[in-house]
Amino acid sequence: MEMDKKLGFGLMRLPALDADPGNIDIEQTCKMVDTFLERGFTYFDTAWMYCNFKSEDAVKTCLTSRHPRDKYTITTKLHAGFLQTKEDRDKIFNTQLEKTGAGYFDYYWIHDINSHSIEVYDKLDCFQWLVEKKKAGLVKHIGFSFHDNADLLEKVITAHPEFEYVQLQINYLDWESPAIQSRKCYEVAVKHNLPVIVMEPVKGGTLAKVPQEVEEMFKAYRPEASIPSWAIRFVASLPGVYMVLSGMSNMEQMLDNTGYMQEMVPVNEEEKAIIAKAVRIINGSIAIPCTGCEYCVPGCPKKIPIPKCFSLYNADKQEVEGKGWTPQREYYDNLVMNTGKASDCVKCKKCEGVCPQHLPITEYLEDVAAYFGK
């Protein structure tokens, strides 16, 4: 099936009837699925634990039992957090086939490869296991999603030439983030000619609700365009991006996204300049005004990656309230796996002596430790 429209329906934040994300509003979800397909889009992305383990069930109820199998594609994933033994791989996979009613998966990812999870995937031989699923015709295309740094991404892609796709967190706010490294990770994938699927293009709703000054800039240039459309078009315009996932939670978001993505107009140079200014304004409202120069790092006796800790803290503080899960805590856990944690700070203040911004770094590290230690 030809894939020419770059918007994918992320089934992670489906409309819910109450505070339980697993209590999915099936009627509204069915209408959203129908609208998505009617407008010529085909790509659906789910996973084992989305919507309190109910997202894959909603795939059967709203999609596979109601539409011909050749009219859509489905992606789901194997997550290290639910694997104890090699037997668990097939147990989960077979349950996913049953829950979705898909018959086979068009795409199947090793979910969230990072410095922790890769040990589980290696130990349980998940990479070769996935290759065998492809050989058996149960999976058409294989790849992985990734929340870590560009150096590890380089190692994973080099070690696993069998992968056909990579799913990365990319958005205009994280593009130059020293901790999330959207641009660096994207460049690694492009260098290896690996098509990129983008997750978190609107940063879980954060880039749908921007400061008023940014909103006014966007509206002055494109009065008819929604605020999230700037974020989604930014990533969809990047060469090598195969698909952009949007976790749509209501029909309004569905109609907006499918509207401008039917004939997606790439961002032009003027818009890139406006977005760069928007990033400066959004970052101006951040909690810790660290520039990431890293002067503080070499002298730290506890080897704390201070600027990266601050970057993740700032990124999480910018998330919209009530979003629930955010990726920054996981990035933080991965970051400090082999270094010092913010809570390891001994207040020697060597860092403060060399900081060009004269920041009270040890106080900020206390904030970070309290925040990510929760």
mmCIF file of C-alpha atoms in Angstrom:
data_model
loop_
_atom_site.group_PDB
_atom_site.id
_atom_site.type_symbol
_atom_site.label_atom_id
_atom_site.label_comp_id
_atom_site.label_asym_id
_atom_site.label_seq_id
_atom_site.Cartn_x
_atom_site.Cartn_y
_atom_site.Cartn_z
ATOM 1 C CA MET A 1 0.000 0.000 0.000
ATOM 2 C CA GLU A 2 1.404 3.387 -1.011
ATOM 3 C CA MET A 3 2.085 5.789 1.829
ATOM 4 C CA ASP A 4 2.040 9.395 0.709
ATOM 5 C CA LYS A 5 0.450 11.261 3.606
ATOM 6 C CA LYS A 6 2.846 11.852 6.503
ATOM 7 C CA LEU A 7 0.410 12.029 9.436
ATOM 8 C CA GLY A 8 0.056 8.988 11.706
ATOM 9 C CA PHE A 9 -2.679 8.522 14.318
ATOM 10 C CA GLY A 10 -0.931 7.925 17.650
ATOM 11 C CA LEU A 11 -3.233 5.860 19.854
ATOM 12 C CA MET A 12 -1.568 6.791 23.145
ATOM 13 C CA ARG A 13 -3.863 9.642 24.243
ATOM 14 C CA LEU A 14 -7.305 8.541 23.038
ATOM 15 C CA PRO A 15 -10.427 10.336 24.306
ATOM 16 C CA ALA A 16 -11.467 8.907 27.686
ATOM 17 C CA LEU A 17 -14.812 8.933 29.478
ATOM 18 C CA ASP A 18 -13.220 9.757 32.847
ATOM 19 C CA ALA A 19 -9.819 10.111 34.543
ATOM 20 C CA ASP A 20 -8.899 6.499 33.645
ATOM 21 C CA PRO A 21 -7.135 6.566 30.238
ATOM 22 C CA GLY A 22 -8.223 2.941 29.794
ATOM 23 C CA ASN A 23 -11.890 3.922 29.860
ATOM 24 C CA ILE A 24 -11.755 4.934 26.195
ATOM 25 C CA ASP A 25 -14.623 6.857 24.575
ATOM 26 C CA ILE A 26 -15.179 4.201 21.909
ATOM 27 C CA GLU A 27 -17.904 6.095 20.058
ATOM 28 C CA GLN A 28 -15.712 9.178 19.567
ATOM 29 C CA THR A 29 -12.644 7.052 18.759
ATOM 30 C CA CYS A 30 -14.592 5.206 16.022
ATOM 31 C CA LYS A 31 -15.618 8.527 14.469
ATOM 32 C CA MET A 32 -12.014 9.745 14.618
ATOM 33 C CA VAL A 33 -10.745 6.539 12.973
ATOM 34 C CA ASP A 34 -13.360 6.868 10.211
ATOM 35 C CA THR A 35 -12.477 10.524 9.586
ATOM 36 C CA PHE A 36 -8.752 9.718 9.467
ATOM 37 C CA LEU A 37 -9.326 7.031 6.811
ATOM 38 C CA GLU A 38 -11.881 9.091 4.841
ATOM 39 C CA ARG A 39 -9.319 11.866 4.497
ATOM 40 C CA GLY A 40 -6.773 9.476 2.990
ATOM 41 C CA PHE A 41 -4.571 8.720 6.004
ATOM 42 C CA THR A 42 -3.657 5.141 6.858
ATOM 43 C CA TYR A 43 -1.013 4.843 9.601
ATOM 44 C CA PHE A 44 -2.046 3.820 13.149
ATOM 45 C CA ASP A 45 0.448 3.553 16.030
ATOM 46 C CA THR A 46 -0.293 1.692 19.259
ATOM 47 C CA ALA A 47 1.665 -0.165 21.969
ATOM 48 C CA TRP A 48 1.196 -2.776 24.680
ATOM 49 C CA MET A 49 0.700 -0.353 27.591
ATOM 50 C CA TYR A 50 -0.972 2.623 25.925
ATOM 51 C CA CYS A 51 -4.261 3.783 27.500
ATOM 52 C CA ASN A 52 -3.763 1.545 30.526
ATOM 53 C CA PHE A 53 -3.275 -1.528 28.266
ATOM 54 C CA LYS A 54 -6.553 -0.856 26.389
ATOM 55 C CA SER A 55 -5.278 0.899 23.237
ATOM 56 C CA GLU A 56 -4.665 -2.354 21.326
ATOM 57 C CA ASP A 57 -8.204 -3.506 22.195
ATOM 58 C CA ALA A 58 -9.558 -0.243 20.776
ATOM 59 C CA VAL A 59 -7.730 -1.047 17.516
ATOM 60 C CA LYS A 60 -9.937 -4.122 17.104
ATOM 61 C CA THR A 61 -13.143 -2.396 18.190
ATOM 62 C CA CYS A 62 -12.697 0.782 16.129
ATOM 63 C CA LEU A 63 -10.483 -0.241 13.211
ATOM 64 C CA THR A 64 -9.829 -3.875 12.275
ATOM 65 C CA SER A 65 -13.397 -5.119 12.855
ATOM 66 C CA ARG A 66 -14.847 -2.220 10.848
ATOM 67 C CA HIS A 67 -12.527 -1.591 7.884
ATOM 68 C CA PRO A 68 -10.880 -3.760 5.178
ATOM 69 C CA ARG A 69 -7.339 -4.871 6.137
ATOM 70 C CA ASP A 70 -5.739 -3.356 3.033
ATOM 71 C CA LYS A 71 -6.973 0.161 3.861
ATOM 72 C CA TYR A 72 -4.690 0.857 6.830
ATOM 73 C CA THR A 73 -1.362 -0.021 8.446
ATOM 74 C CA ILE A 74 -0.746 -0.845 12.114
ATOM 75 C CA THR A 75 2.366 -0.433 14.249
ATOM 76 C CA THR A 76 2.779 -1.895 17.726
ATOM 77 C CA LYS A 77 5.782 -2.580 19.926
ATOM 78 C CA LEU A 78 7.633 -4.880 22.355
ATOM 79 C CA HIS A 79 8.619 -3.097 25.593
ATOM 80 C CA ALA A 80 11.468 -4.262 27.848
ATOM 81 C CA GLY A 81 9.525 -3.360 30.981
ATOM 82 C CA PHE A 82 7.230 -6.362 30.497
ATOM 83 C CA LEU A 83 9.870 -8.965 29.643
ATOM 84 C CA GLN A 84 11.352 -11.358 32.182
ATOM 85 C CA THR A 85 11.946 -14.433 30.006
ATOM 86 C CA LYS A 86 12.287 -15.348 26.339
ATOM 87 C CA GLU A 87 8.820 -16.913 26.544
ATOM 88 C CA ASP A 88 7.373 -13.487 27.348
ATOM 89 C CA ARG A 89 8.252 -12.247 23.847
ATOM 90 C CA ASP A 90 5.819 -14.605 22.094
ATOM 91 C CA LYS A 91 3.291 -14.398 24.898
ATOM 92 C CA ILE A 92 3.033 -10.636 24.400
ATOM 93 C CA PHE A 93 3.227 -10.766 20.596
ATOM 94 C CA ASN A 94 0.478 -13.392 20.291
ATOM 95 C CA THR A 95 -1.716 -11.466 22.727
ATOM 96 C CA GLN A 96 -1.163 -8.328 20.645
ATOM 97 C CA LEU A 97 -2.301 -10.152 17.498
ATOM 98 C CA GLU A 98 -5.395 -11.318 19.360
ATOM 99 C CA LYS A 99 -6.159 -7.946 20.976
ATOM 100 C CA THR A 100 -5.791 -5.935 17.753
ATOM 101 C CA GLY A 101 -7.350 -8.522 15.435
ATOM 102 C CA ALA A 102 -4.776 -7.351 12.897
ATOM 103 C CA GLY A 103 -3.730 -10.781 11.532
ATOM 104 C CA TYR A 104 -0.234 -9.378 11.016
ATOM 105 C CA PHE A 105 1.546 -6.113 11.824
ATOM 106 C CA ASP A 106 2.674 -3.791 9.047
ATOM 107 C CA TYR A 107 5.331 -2.366 11.380
ATOM 108 C CA TYR A 108 6.688 -3.707 14.664
ATOM 109 C CA TRP A 109 9.175 -1.863 16.859
ATOM 110 C CA ILE A 110 11.513 -2.740 19.681
ATOM 111 C CA HIS A 111 10.090 -0.143 22.064
ATOM 112 C CA ASP A 112 12.208 2.584 23.628
ATOM 113 C CA ILE A 113 15.792 1.417 23.226
ATOM 114 C CA ASN A 114 17.945 3.217 25.785
ATOM 115 C CA SER A 115 20.997 2.555 27.951
ATOM 116 C CA HIS A 116 18.856 0.526 30.411
ATOM 117 C CA SER A 117 16.517 -1.399 28.112
ATOM 118 C CA ILE A 118 19.111 -2.489 25.571
ATOM 119 C CA GLU A 119 20.561 -4.887 28.161
ATOM 120 C CA VAL A 120 17.173 -6.637 28.428
ATOM 121 C CA TYR A 121 16.744 -6.773 24.651
ATOM 122 C CA ASP A 122 20.254 -8.220 24.215
ATOM 123 C CA LYS A 123 19.893 -10.741 27.027
ATOM 124 C CA LEU A 124 16.559 -12.049 25.693
ATOM 125 C CA ASP A 125 17.727 -12.018 22.041
ATOM 126 C CA CYS A 126 14.850 -9.753 20.985
ATOM 127 C CA PHE A 127 16.552 -8.476 17.842
ATOM 128 C CA GLN A 128 16.898 -11.900 16.202
ATOM 129 C CA TRP A 129 13.433 -12.815 17.511
ATOM 130 C CA LEU A 130 11.972 -9.854 15.602
ATOM 131 C CA VAL A 131 13.848 -10.811 12.424
ATOM 132 C CA GLU A 132 12.239 -14.275 12.670
ATOM 133 C CA LYS A 133 8.771 -12.694 12.999
ATOM 134 C CA LYS A 134 9.447 -10.822 9.767
ATOM 135 C CA LYS A 135 10.615 -13.998 8.018
ATOM 136 C CA ALA A 136 7.404 -15.704 9.138
ATOM 137 C CA GLY A 137 5.316 -12.915 7.569
ATOM 138 C CA LEU A 138 3.778 -11.854 10.880
ATOM 139 C CA VAL A 139 5.535 -8.492 10.616
ATOM 140 C CA LYS A 140 6.193 -6.627 7.358
ATOM 141 C CA HIS A 141 8.702 -4.024 8.548
ATOM 142 C CA ILE A 142 10.883 -3.811 11.673
ATOM 143 C CA GLY A 143 12.418 -0.917 13.567
ATOM 144 C CA PHE A 144 12.768 0.646 16.992
ATOM 145 C CA SER A 145 11.795 3.697 19.005
ATOM 146 C CA PHE A 146 14.442 5.596 20.922
ATOM 147 C CA HIS A 147 14.711 7.992 23.902
ATOM 148 C CA ASP A 148 18.417 8.558 24.530
ATOM 149 C CA ASN A 149 21.512 10.303 23.160
ATOM 150 C CA ALA A 150 22.924 10.403 19.637
ATOM 151 C CA ASP A 151 26.057 8.387 20.509
ATOM 152 C CA LEU A 152 23.986 5.407 21.650
ATOM 153 C CA LEU A 153 21.766 5.750 18.581
ATOM 154 C CA GLU A 154 24.851 5.537 16.364
ATOM 155 C CA LYS A 155 25.914 2.315 18.139
ATOM 156 C CA VAL A 156 22.448 0.722 17.877
ATOM 157 C CA ILE A 157 22.030 1.483 14.169
ATOM 158 C CA THR A 158 25.566 0.275 13.404
ATOM 159 C CA ALA A 159 25.079 -2.953 15.384
ATOM 160 C CA HIS A 160 21.655 -3.678 13.855
ATOM 161 C CA PRO A 161 21.565 -3.173 10.091
ATOM 162 C CA GLU A 162 18.346 -5.246 10.072
ATOM 163 C CA PHE A 163 16.320 -2.244 11.254
ATOM 164 C CA GLU A 164 14.312 -0.465 8.550
ATOM 165 C CA TYR A 165 12.965 2.506 10.547
ATOM 166 C CA VAL A 166 13.696 4.519 13.673
ATOM 167 C CA GLN A 167 11.156 6.433 15.754
ATOM 168 C CA LEU A 168 12.578 9.566 17.426
ATOM 169 C CA GLN A 169 11.344 12.390 19.651
ATOM 170 C CA ILE A 170 11.679 15.474 17.462
ATOM 171 C CA ASN A 171 10.074 18.896 17.850
ATOM 172 C CA TYR A 172 11.226 22.477 17.453
ATOM 173 C CA LEU A 173 11.724 22.976 21.200
ATOM 174 C CA ASP A 174 13.878 19.844 21.645
ATOM 175 C CA TRP A 175 15.711 20.363 18.329
ATOM 176 C CA GLU A 176 18.808 21.901 19.961
ATOM 177 C CA SER A 177 18.243 20.515 23.491
ATOM 178 C CA PRO A 178 21.579 19.238 24.859
ATOM 179 C CA ALA A 179 19.815 16.439 26.739
ATOM 180 C CA ILE A 180 17.158 15.231 24.298
ATOM 181 C CA GLN A 181 19.291 15.918 21.207
ATOM 182 C CA SER A 182 16.500 15.870 18.612
ATOM 183 C CA ARG A 183 18.674 17.310 15.846
ATOM 184 C CA LYS A 184 21.722 15.165 16.607
ATOM 185 C CA CYS A 185 19.635 11.969 16.689
ATOM 186 C CA TYR A 186 17.850 12.959 13.471
ATOM 187 C CA GLU A 187 21.230 13.573 11.772
ATOM 188 C CA VAL A 188 22.502 10.128 12.841
ATOM 189 C CA ALA A 189 19.427 8.469 11.306
ATOM 190 C CA VAL A 190 19.744 10.462 8.078
ATOM 191 C CA LYS A 191 23.452 9.610 7.826
ATOM 192 C CA HIS A 192 22.493 5.911 7.934
ATOM 193 C CA ASN A 193 19.635 6.402 5.430
ATOM 194 C CA LEU A 194 17.153 5.186 8.038
ATOM 195 C CA PRO A 195 13.659 6.681 7.534
ATOM 196 C CA VAL A 196 12.505 8.576 10.623
ATOM 197 C CA ILE A 197 9.113 8.345 12.297
ATOM 198 C CA VAL A 198 8.584 11.349 14.557
ATOM 199 C CA MET A 199 6.960 11.078 17.978
ATOM 200 C CA GLU A 200 6.152 13.983 20.331
ATOM 201 C CA PRO A 201 6.098 16.606 17.520
ATOM 202 C CA VAL A 202 3.844 18.807 19.698
ATOM 203 C CA LYS A 203 5.619 17.621 22.875
ATOM 204 C CA GLY A 204 2.466 16.047 24.287
ATOM 205 C CA GLY A 205 0.472 19.268 23.860
ATOM 206 C CA THR A 206 3.141 21.637 25.200
ATOM 207 C CA LEU A 207 3.586 23.238 21.737
ATOM 208 C CA ALA A 208 -0.174 23.551 21.290
ATOM 209 C CA LYS A 209 -0.304 26.041 24.186
ATOM 210 C CA VAL A 210 2.550 28.481 23.679
ATOM 211 C CA PRO A 211 3.173 31.875 25.354
ATOM 212 C CA GLN A 212 0.881 34.642 24.080
ATOM 213 C CA GLU A 213 3.739 36.474 22.346
ATOM 214 C CA VAL A 214 4.525 33.349 20.315
ATOM 215 C CA GLU A 215 0.856 32.769 19.477
ATOM 216 C CA GLU A 216 0.559 36.340 18.206
ATOM 217 C CA MET A 217 3.662 35.888 15.993
ATOM 218 C CA PHE A 218 2.282 32.674 14.509
ATOM 219 C CA LYS A 219 -1.163 34.186 13.912
ATOM 220 C CA ALA A 220 0.273 37.337 12.321
ATOM 221 C CA TYR A 221 2.078 35.256 9.704
ATOM 222 C CA ARG A 222 -0.582 32.548 9.133
ATOM 223 C CA PRO A 223 -3.915 33.725 10.587
ATOM 224 C CA GLU A 224 -5.751 30.579 9.483
ATOM 225 C CA ALA A 225 -3.210 28.091 10.889
ATOM 226 C CA SER A 226 -3.600 26.425 14.278
ATOM 227 C CA ILE A 227 -0.768 26.649 16.820
ATOM 228 C CA PRO A 228 -0.021 22.860 16.717
ATOM 229 C CA SER A 229 0.228 22.995 12.915
ATOM 230 C CA TRP A 230 3.484 24.962 13.228
ATOM 231 C CA ALA A 231 5.011 22.138 15.286
ATOM 232 C CA ILE A 232 3.800 19.311 13.052
ATOM 233 C CA ARG A 233 4.756 21.052 9.794
ATOM 234 C CA PHE A 234 8.218 21.811 11.247
ATOM 235 C CA VAL A 235 9.022 18.098 11.613
ATOM 236 C CA ALA A 236 7.083 16.946 8.530
ATOM 237 C CA SER A 237 9.267 19.304 6.438
ATOM 238 C CA LEU A 238 12.510 17.580 7.466
ATOM 239 C CA PRO A 239 14.057 15.443 4.689
ATOM 240 C CA GLY A 240 14.054 11.760 5.637
ATOM 241 C CA VAL A 241 10.969 12.007 7.855
ATOM 242 C CA TYR A 242 8.628 9.225 6.764
ATOM 243 C CA MET A 243 5.793 9.734 9.227
ATOM 244 C CA VAL A 244 4.754 12.189 11.951
ATOM 245 C CA LEU A 245 2.678 10.773 14.807
ATOM 246 C CA SER A 246 0.106 12.899 16.547
ATOM 247 C CA GLY A 247 -1.569 11.562 19.677
ATOM 248 C CA MET A 248 -5.011 12.957 18.919
ATOM 249 C CA SER A 249 -7.466 13.082 21.826
ATOM 250 C CA ASN A 250 -10.593 14.560 20.239
ATOM 251 C CA MET A 251 -12.307 15.212 16.920
ATOM 252 C CA GLU A 252 -11.228 18.863 16.881
ATOM 253 C CA GLN A 253 -7.546 17.819 16.836
ATOM 254 C CA MET A 254 -8.300 15.164 14.204
ATOM 255 C CA LEU A 255 -10.037 17.642 11.863
ATOM 256 C CA ASP A 256 -7.283 20.241 12.305
ATOM 257 C CA ASN A 257 -4.347 17.870 11.759
ATOM 258 C CA THR A 258 -5.854 15.992 8.813
ATOM 259 C CA GLY A 259 -6.929 19.324 7.289
ATOM 260 C CA TYR A 260 -3.501 20.885 6.797
ATOM 261 C CA MET A 261 -1.655 17.553 6.419
ATOM 262 C CA GLN A 262 -3.694 16.449 3.390
ATOM 263 C CA GLU A 263 -1.632 18.796 1.209
ATOM 264 C CA MET A 264 1.240 19.575 3.583
ATOM 265 C CA VAL A 265 3.050 22.828 2.753
ATOM 266 C CA PRO A 266 6.682 22.655 3.968
ATOM 267 C CA VAL A 267 7.849 25.435 6.299
ATOM 268 C CA ASN A 268 9.585 28.243 4.424
ATOM 269 C CA GLU A 269 12.618 30.284 5.493
ATOM 270 C CA GLU A 270 10.493 33.052 7.027
ATOM 271 C CA GLU A 271 8.597 30.492 9.104
ATOM 272 C CA LYS A 272 11.854 28.871 10.231
ATOM 273 C CA ALA A 273 12.986 32.284 11.499
ATOM 274 C CA ILE A 274 9.675 32.787 13.327
ATOM 275 C CA ILE A 275 10.001 29.328 14.918
ATOM 276 C CA ALA A 276 13.591 30.094 16.005
ATOM 277 C CA LYS A 277 12.325 33.267 17.676
ATOM 278 C CA ALA A 278 9.484 31.274 19.281
ATOM 279 C CA VAL A 279 12.027 28.857 20.760
ATOM 280 C CA ARG A 280 13.974 31.779 22.271
ATOM 281 C CA ILE A 281 10.772 33.176 23.825
ATOM 282 C CA ILE A 282 9.626 29.796 25.189
ATOM 283 C CA ASN A 283 13.108 29.131 26.551
ATOM 284 C CA GLY A 284 13.064 32.619 28.098
ATOM 285 C CA SER A 285 10.352 31.396 30.432
ATOM 286 C CA ILE A 286 12.440 28.453 31.607
ATOM 287 C CA ALA A 287 13.226 27.645 35.206
ATOM 288 C CA ILE A 288 17.045 27.511 35.019
ATOM 289 C CA PRO A 289 18.738 29.898 32.523
ATOM 290 C CA CYS A 290 21.672 27.571 31.793
ATOM 291 C CA THR A 291 23.302 27.954 28.369
ATOM 292 C CA GLY A 292 24.831 24.457 28.330
ATOM 293 C CA CYS A 293 28.447 25.649 28.045
ATOM 294 C CA GLU A 294 29.562 22.743 30.299
ATOM 295 C CA TYR A 295 32.360 24.704 32.010
ATOM 296 C CA CYS A 296 31.020 23.237 35.261
ATOM 297 C CA VAL A 297 31.348 19.574 34.267
ATOM 298 C CA PRO A 298 35.095 18.725 34.329
ATOM 299 C CA GLY A 299 35.655 19.877 37.927
ATOM 300 C CA CYS A 300 32.630 18.136 39.450
ATOM 301 C CA PRO A 301 33.911 15.498 41.930
ATOM 302 C CA LYS A 302 30.665 13.524 41.539
ATOM 303 C CA LYS A 303 30.711 13.646 37.710
ATOM 304 C CA ILE A 304 27.200 15.134 37.538
ATOM 305 C CA PRO A 305 26.209 16.102 33.947
ATOM 306 C CA ILE A 306 24.904 19.421 35.273
ATOM 307 C CA PRO A 307 23.733 21.212 32.076
ATOM 308 C CA LYS A 308 21.933 18.119 30.808
ATOM 309 C CA CYS A 309 20.175 17.702 34.174
ATOM 310 C CA PHE A 310 19.077 21.341 33.958
ATOM 311 C CA SER A 311 17.934 20.927 30.354
ATOM 312 C CA LEU A 312 15.669 18.005 31.261
ATOM 313 C CA TYR A 313 14.305 19.848 34.305
ATOM 314 C CA ASN A 314 13.503 22.878 32.133
ATOM 315 C CA ALA A 315 11.902 20.691 29.476
ATOM 316 C CA ASP A 316 9.663 18.999 32.015
ATOM 317 C CA LYS A 317 8.679 22.309 33.596
ATOM 318 C CA GLN A 318 7.498 23.472 30.170
ATOM 319 C CA GLU A 319 5.090 20.551 29.753
ATOM 320 C CA VAL A 320 1.377 21.323 29.884
ATOM 321 C CA GLU A 321 -0.251 20.676 33.238
ATOM 322 C CA GLY A 322 -2.242 17.474 33.587
ATOM 323 C CA LYS A 323 -0.461 15.716 30.726
ATOM 324 C CA GLY A 324 0.469 12.744 32.919
ATOM 325 C CA TRP A 325 3.466 10.799 31.599
ATOM 326 C CA THR A 326 6.331 12.860 30.190
ATOM 327 C CA PRO A 327 9.553 11.476 28.670
ATOM 328 C CA GLN A 328 11.973 13.706 30.576
ATOM 329 C CA ARG A 329 12.074 11.544 33.729
ATOM 330 C CA GLU A 330 13.119 8.575 31.606
ATOM 331 C CA TYR A 331 15.774 10.662 29.848
ATOM 332 C CA TYR A 332 17.025 11.694 33.295
ATOM 333 C CA ASP A 333 17.233 8.089 34.549
ATOM 334 C CA ASN A 334 19.131 7.108 31.384
ATOM 335 C CA LEU A 335 21.429 10.126 31.675
ATOM 336 C CA VAL A 336 22.526 9.457 35.268
ATOM 337 C CA MET A 337 22.857 5.692 34.882
ATOM 338 C CA ASN A 338 26.658 5.920 34.577
ATOM 339 C CA THR A 339 27.283 9.387 36.042
ATOM 340 C CA GLY A 340 26.475 11.304 39.218
ATOM 341 C CA LYS A 341 22.865 12.193 39.975
ATOM 342 C CA ALA A 342 21.748 15.683 40.970
ATOM 343 C CA SER A 343 21.198 14.303 44.480
ATOM 344 C CA ASP A 344 24.913 13.332 44.703
ATOM 345 C CA CYS A 345 25.986 16.995 44.862
ATOM 346 C CA VAL A 346 28.335 17.668 47.837
ATOM 347 C CA LYS A 347 28.055 21.485 47.497
ATOM 348 C CA CYS A 348 31.767 22.004 46.921
ATOM 349 C CA LYS A 349 30.707 24.857 44.567
ATOM 350 C CA LYS A 350 33.577 24.300 42.120
ATOM 351 C CA CYS A 351 30.890 24.542 39.416
ATOM 352 C CA GLU A 352 29.708 27.946 40.642
ATOM 353 C CA GLY A 353 33.250 29.290 40.542
ATOM 354 C CA VAL A 354 33.512 28.679 36.788
ATOM 355 C CA CYS A 355 29.920 29.364 35.635
ATOM 356 C CA PRO A 356 29.904 32.262 33.121
ATOM 357 C CA GLN A 357 26.215 32.895 33.961
ATOM 358 C CA HIS A 358 27.018 33.026 37.724
ATOM 359 C CA LEU A 359 24.174 30.630 38.465
ATOM 360 C CA PRO A 360 23.557 29.231 41.979
ATOM 361 C CA ILE A 361 24.130 25.747 40.550
ATOM 362 C CA THR A 362 24.094 23.824 43.832
ATOM 363 C CA GLU A 363 20.673 25.267 44.710
ATOM 364 C CA TYR A 364 19.339 24.369 41.274
ATOM 365 C CA LEU A 365 20.712 20.822 41.643
ATOM 366 C CA GLU A 366 18.679 20.515 44.847
ATOM 367 C CA ASP A 367 15.565 21.471 42.856
ATOM 368 C CA VAL A 368 16.370 18.912 40.153
ATOM 369 C CA ALA A 369 17.054 16.180 42.728
ATOM 370 C CA ALA A 370 13.763 16.843 44.514
ATOM 371 C CA TYR A 371 11.868 16.981 41.197
ATOM 372 C CA PHE A 372 13.203 13.835 39.505
ATOM 373 C CA GLY A 373 13.584 11.974 42.790
ATOM 374 C CA LYS A 374 9.834 11.977 43.317
#
